[in-house]
Amino acid sequence: GDSVTQMEGPVTLSEEAFLTINCTYTATGYPSLFWYVQYPGEGLQLLLKATKADDKGSNKGFEATYRKETTSFHLEKGSVQVSDSAVYFCALSDQSVRTDKLIFGTGTRLQVFP
Amino acid sequence: GAVVSQHPSRVICKSGTSVKIECRSLDFQATTMFWYRQFPKKSLMLMATSNEGSKATYEQGVEKDKFLINHASLTLSTLTVTSAHPEDSSFYICSASLQEGYTFGSGTRLTVV
């Protein structure tokens, strides 16, 4: 079945460092891909998404490109801030198999220190 | 944007009691609501999909008699954890599917003592 694999955390960075969180997926159809962020004590918020190959999602300085050839959707940010500390989830939705449920990766905790 | 209000945010209950978690869509009609459970340091696991006016569809391995889901109206879905035990302690979160994507409740931290 469909699945999402994320790099394990925690990822610990200093402020203004470059961030990459790897995400790869397996899907039988043509999924949409998402990154969600969960701040401490809160629910999930959509960070960015891409619905087809070669699309780039971006928001708040974060970017991810839908790479069909490598089945990847890695999250990047050029300069992280302390306020970016959170758990980041990669997810997919494969509506081509007649379901719109989200399948999540295990989440990656990011800790940014000043 | 579309908002799902989830209550309570935290609840502590005794073993053997039941707990109800509510998710309300505040400014839209949620035909479908998803219920997830998040284990510590692990991902969100889909428990069930609820559709307004019909029985919920449970994922494999989820006890439907233990986790009762009701979606009686287009703005309210509830999850009741019946006869709760310490192993039911977890973070539960609901999500509604919209044309433009998904919106999540803020989650409920359940602790069973």
Short mmCIF file of C-alpha atoms in Angstrom, two decimals:
data_model
loop_
_atom_site.label_atom_id
_atom_site.label_comp_id
_atom_site.label_asym_id
_atom_site.label_seq_id
_atom_site.Cartn_x
_atom_site.Cartn_y
_atom_site.Cartn_z
CA GLY A 1 0.00 0.00 0.00
CA ASP A 2 0.88 3.67 -0.06
CA SER A 3 3.46 4.84 2.44
CA VAL A 4 5.65 7.77 3.42
CA THR A 5 9.16 7.56 4.84
CA GLN A 6 10.81 10.46 6.63
CA MET A 7 14.24 10.91 8.09
CA GLU A 8 14.35 10.33 11.80
CA GLY A 9 14.93 13.22 14.12
CA PRO A 10 15.52 15.15 16.05
CA VAL A 11 17.25 17.56 13.75
CA THR A 12 19.18 20.12 15.76
CA LEU A 13 20.37 23.31 14.09
CA SER A 14 21.65 26.73 14.97
CA GLU A 15 19.67 29.75 13.88
CA GLU A 16 20.25 30.71 10.22
CA ALA A 17 21.46 27.23 9.30
CA PHE A 18 20.21 25.44 6.18
CA LEU A 19 17.54 22.81 6.70
CA THR A 20 16.74 19.67 4.76
CA ILE A 21 14.26 17.06 5.91
CA ASN A 22 14.09 14.08 3.58
CA CYS A 23 10.81 12.48 2.55
CA THR A 24 10.20 9.66 0.10
CA TYR A 25 6.97 7.96 -0.80
CA THR A 26 5.46 4.92 -2.43
CA ALA A 27 2.09 5.14 -4.11
CA THR A 28 0.09 3.12 -6.59
CA GLY A 29 -1.42 6.14 -8.28
CA TYR A 30 -0.61 9.82 -8.65
CA PRO A 31 -0.59 11.29 -5.17
CA SER A 32 -0.67 14.83 -3.92
CA LEU A 33 2.12 15.53 -1.44
CA PHE A 34 2.03 17.68 1.66
CA TRP A 35 4.17 18.99 4.48
CA TYR A 36 2.41 19.68 7.76
CA VAL A 37 3.88 21.37 10.82
CA GLN A 38 2.89 20.77 14.43
CA TYR A 39 3.96 23.33 17.00
CA PRO A 40 4.14 22.25 20.66
CA GLY A 41 0.69 21.59 22.10
CA GLU A 42 -1.09 22.35 18.86
CA GLY A 43 -2.70 20.49 15.98
CA LEU A 44 -1.33 20.19 12.49
CA GLN A 45 -1.10 23.08 10.08
CA LEU A 46 -0.57 22.78 6.36
CA LEU A 47 2.83 24.17 5.47
CA LEU A 48 2.90 23.52 1.74
CA LYS A 49 1.74 21.09 -0.90
CA ALA A 50 2.29 19.93 -4.46
CA THR A 51 -0.23 18.10 -6.59
CA LYS A 52 1.79 16.88 -9.56
CA ALA A 53 5.30 16.04 -10.65
CA ASP A 54 7.79 18.93 -10.77
CA ASP A 55 5.48 21.22 -8.79
CA LYS A 56 7.21 23.23 -6.10
CA GLY A 57 5.32 24.07 -2.94
CA SER A 58 6.53 27.02 -0.88
CA ASN A 59 5.49 28.91 2.21
CA LYS A 60 7.22 30.92 4.97
CA GLY A 61 10.61 30.32 3.37
CA PHE A 62 10.12 26.56 3.18
CA GLU A 63 10.18 24.77 -0.17
CA ALA A 64 9.66 21.25 -1.45
CA THR A 65 9.67 19.93 -5.01
CA TYR A 66 7.63 16.93 -6.13
CA ARG A 67 10.18 14.61 -7.75
CA LYS A 68 8.47 11.70 -9.43
CA GLU A 69 11.70 10.16 -10.69
CA THR A 70 13.06 9.82 -7.18
CA THR A 71 9.63 9.61 -5.45
CA SER A 72 10.74 12.34 -3.10
CA PHE A 73 9.42 15.55 -1.58
CA HIS A 74 12.26 16.89 0.55
CA LEU A 75 11.62 19.95 2.70
CA GLU A 76 14.19 22.75 2.63
CA LYS A 77 14.70 26.15 4.17
CA GLY A 78 17.68 28.36 3.59
CA SER A 79 17.85 29.97 7.03
CA VAL A 80 15.95 28.55 9.97
CA GLN A 81 14.72 30.52 12.96
CA VAL A 82 14.09 29.50 16.55
CA SER A 83 10.37 29.87 15.84
CA ASP A 84 10.63 27.05 13.26
CA SER A 85 11.14 24.54 16.07
CA ALA A 86 8.32 22.04 15.64
CA VAL A 87 7.52 18.59 14.31
CA TYR A 88 7.24 18.33 10.54
CA PHE A 89 5.16 15.65 8.85
CA CYS A 90 5.32 14.59 5.23
CA ALA A 91 2.07 13.17 3.91
CA LEU A 92 0.38 11.97 0.76
CA SER A 93 -3.14 11.71 -0.52
CA ASP A 94 -3.80 9.37 -3.40
CA GLN A 95 -7.20 10.28 -4.77
CA SER A 96 -6.66 8.10 -7.80
CA VAL A 97 -7.46 5.12 -5.59
CA ARG A 98 -10.79 6.65 -4.57
CA THR A 99 -9.87 7.73 -1.12
CA ASP A 100 -8.91 11.13 0.16
CA LYS A 101 -7.39 10.05 3.43
CA LEU A 102 -3.94 11.31 4.31
CA ILE A 103 -1.06 8.94 4.93
CA PHE A 104 1.62 10.42 7.17
CA GLY A 105 5.28 9.85 7.70
CA THR A 106 6.58 9.42 11.23
CA GLY A 107 7.36 13.09 11.67
CA THR A 108 10.70 14.82 12.19
CA ARG A 109 11.31 17.02 15.18
CA LEU A 110 13.31 20.17 14.42
CA GLN A 111 15.04 22.03 17.21
CA VAL A 112 16.61 25.38 16.41
CA PHE A 113 18.87 27.05 18.95
CA PRO A 114 19.88 30.71 18.98
CA GLY B 1 -10.03 29.83 6.34
CA ALA B 2 -11.97 26.75 7.34
CA VAL B 3 -11.66 25.98 11.04
CA VAL B 4 -12.28 22.79 12.96
CA SER B 5 -12.78 23.31 16.67
CA GLN B 6 -11.82 20.31 18.80
CA HIS B 7 -12.70 19.90 22.49
CA PRO B 8 -11.49 19.20 25.03
CA SER B 9 -7.83 19.95 24.47
CA ARG B 10 -6.82 17.88 27.48
CA VAL B 11 -8.68 15.33 29.55
CA ILE B 12 -7.69 13.04 32.38
CA CYS B 13 -10.04 10.20 33.23
CA LYS B 14 -10.10 7.11 35.39
CA SER B 15 -9.81 3.62 33.97
CA GLY B 16 -13.16 2.20 32.97
CA THR B 17 -14.83 5.51 32.24
CA SER B 18 -15.76 6.88 28.83
CA VAL B 19 -14.57 10.09 27.24
CA LYS B 20 -16.16 12.02 24.41
CA ILE B 21 -14.16 14.20 22.04
CA GLU B 22 -15.95 16.67 19.80
CA CYS B 23 -14.96 18.23 16.53
CA ARG B 24 -17.03 21.03 15.08
CA SER B 25 -16.62 22.67 11.72
CA LEU B 26 -17.17 26.35 12.39
CA ASP B 27 -17.65 27.91 8.99
CA PHE B 28 -18.18 25.05 6.60
CA GLN B 29 -20.02 21.77 6.31
CA ALA B 30 -17.86 18.72 6.89
CA THR B 31 -19.30 15.78 5.01
CA THR B 32 -16.29 13.67 5.90
CA MET B 33 -14.21 13.74 9.05
CA PHE B 34 -11.07 11.71 9.73
CA TRP B 35 -9.98 10.66 13.21
CA TYR B 36 -6.30 10.08 13.92
CA ARG B 37 -4.35 8.87 16.88
CA GLN B 38 -0.79 9.96 17.50
CA PHE B 39 1.52 7.79 19.57
CA PRO B 40 4.52 9.36 21.29
CA LYS B 41 7.33 9.99 18.84
CA LYS B 42 5.35 8.33 16.10
CA SER B 43 3.16 9.43 13.25
CA LEU B 44 -0.54 9.96 13.06
CA MET B 45 -2.38 6.75 12.49
CA LEU B 46 -5.77 6.97 10.82
CA MET B 47 -8.38 5.33 13.03
CA ALA B 48 -11.55 5.86 11.07
CA THR B 49 -13.36 7.91 8.50
CA SER B 50 -16.77 9.26 9.43
CA ASN B 51 -19.38 10.37 6.95
CA GLU B 52 -22.38 12.43 7.91
CA GLY B 53 -25.44 10.30 8.38
CA SER B 54 -23.76 6.94 7.93
CA LYS B 55 -21.61 4.49 9.83
CA ALA B 56 -17.94 5.21 10.19
CA THR B 57 -15.36 3.20 8.29
CA TYR B 58 -12.69 1.86 10.63
CA GLU B 59 -9.12 1.04 9.72
CA GLN B 60 -7.83 -2.44 10.24
CA GLY B 61 -7.04 -3.17 13.87
CA VAL B 62 -9.18 -0.39 15.32
CA GLU B 63 -11.91 -1.62 17.65
CA LYS B 64 -15.14 0.00 16.56
CA ASP B 65 -16.91 -0.89 19.79
CA LYS B 66 -14.22 0.84 21.79
CA PHE B 67 -13.86 3.93 19.65
CA LEU B 68 -17.39 5.04 18.86
CA ILE B 69 -17.70 7.62 16.15
CA ASN B 70 -20.82 9.62 15.49
CA HIS B 71 -21.29 12.11 12.68
CA ALA B 72 -24.90 13.09 13.10
CA SER B 73 -24.69 16.50 11.46
CA LEU B 74 -22.60 18.30 8.88
CA THR B 75 -20.91 20.36 11.57
CA LEU B 76 -20.28 17.87 14.36
CA SER B 77 -18.39 14.60 14.64
CA THR B 78 -17.63 12.90 17.94
CA LEU B 79 -15.24 10.20 19.06
CA THR B 80 -16.08 8.38 22.29
CA VAL B 81 -13.42 6.24 23.92
CA THR B 82 -15.40 3.69 25.90
CA SER B 83 -14.15 1.91 29.00
CA ALA B 84 -10.85 3.69 28.69
CA HIS B 85 -7.62 2.04 29.82
CA PRO B 86 -4.14 3.49 30.31
CA GLU B 87 -3.05 2.14 26.92
CA ASP B 88 -5.67 4.41 25.33
CA SER B 89 -3.71 7.42 26.54
CA SER B 90 -2.72 9.28 23.42
CA PHE B 91 -3.19 12.39 21.33
CA TYR B 92 -6.33 12.26 19.22
CA ILE B 93 -6.90 14.64 16.34
CA CYS B 94 -9.66 15.12 13.82
CA SER B 95 -9.44 16.38 10.27
CA ALA B 96 -11.92 17.48 7.66
CA SER B 97 -11.43 17.12 3.95
CA LEU B 98 -12.05 20.23 1.90
CA GLN B 99 -11.78 20.93 -1.79
CA GLU B 100 -8.64 22.95 -1.17
CA GLY B 101 -7.09 20.46 1.21
CA TYR B 102 -7.43 19.34 4.80
CA THR B 103 -7.98 21.21 8.02
CA PHE B 104 -7.15 19.78 11.42
CA GLY B 105 -8.48 20.23 14.90
CA SER B 106 -6.03 21.26 17.60
CA GLY B 107 -6.05 17.78 19.11
CA THR B 108 -7.03 16.21 22.42
CA ARG B 109 -4.48 14.85 24.88
CA LEU B 110 -6.15 11.94 26.69
CA THR B 111 -4.57 10.55 29.83
CA VAL B 112 -6.17 7.52 31.46
CA VAL B 113 -5.11 6.89 35.04
#
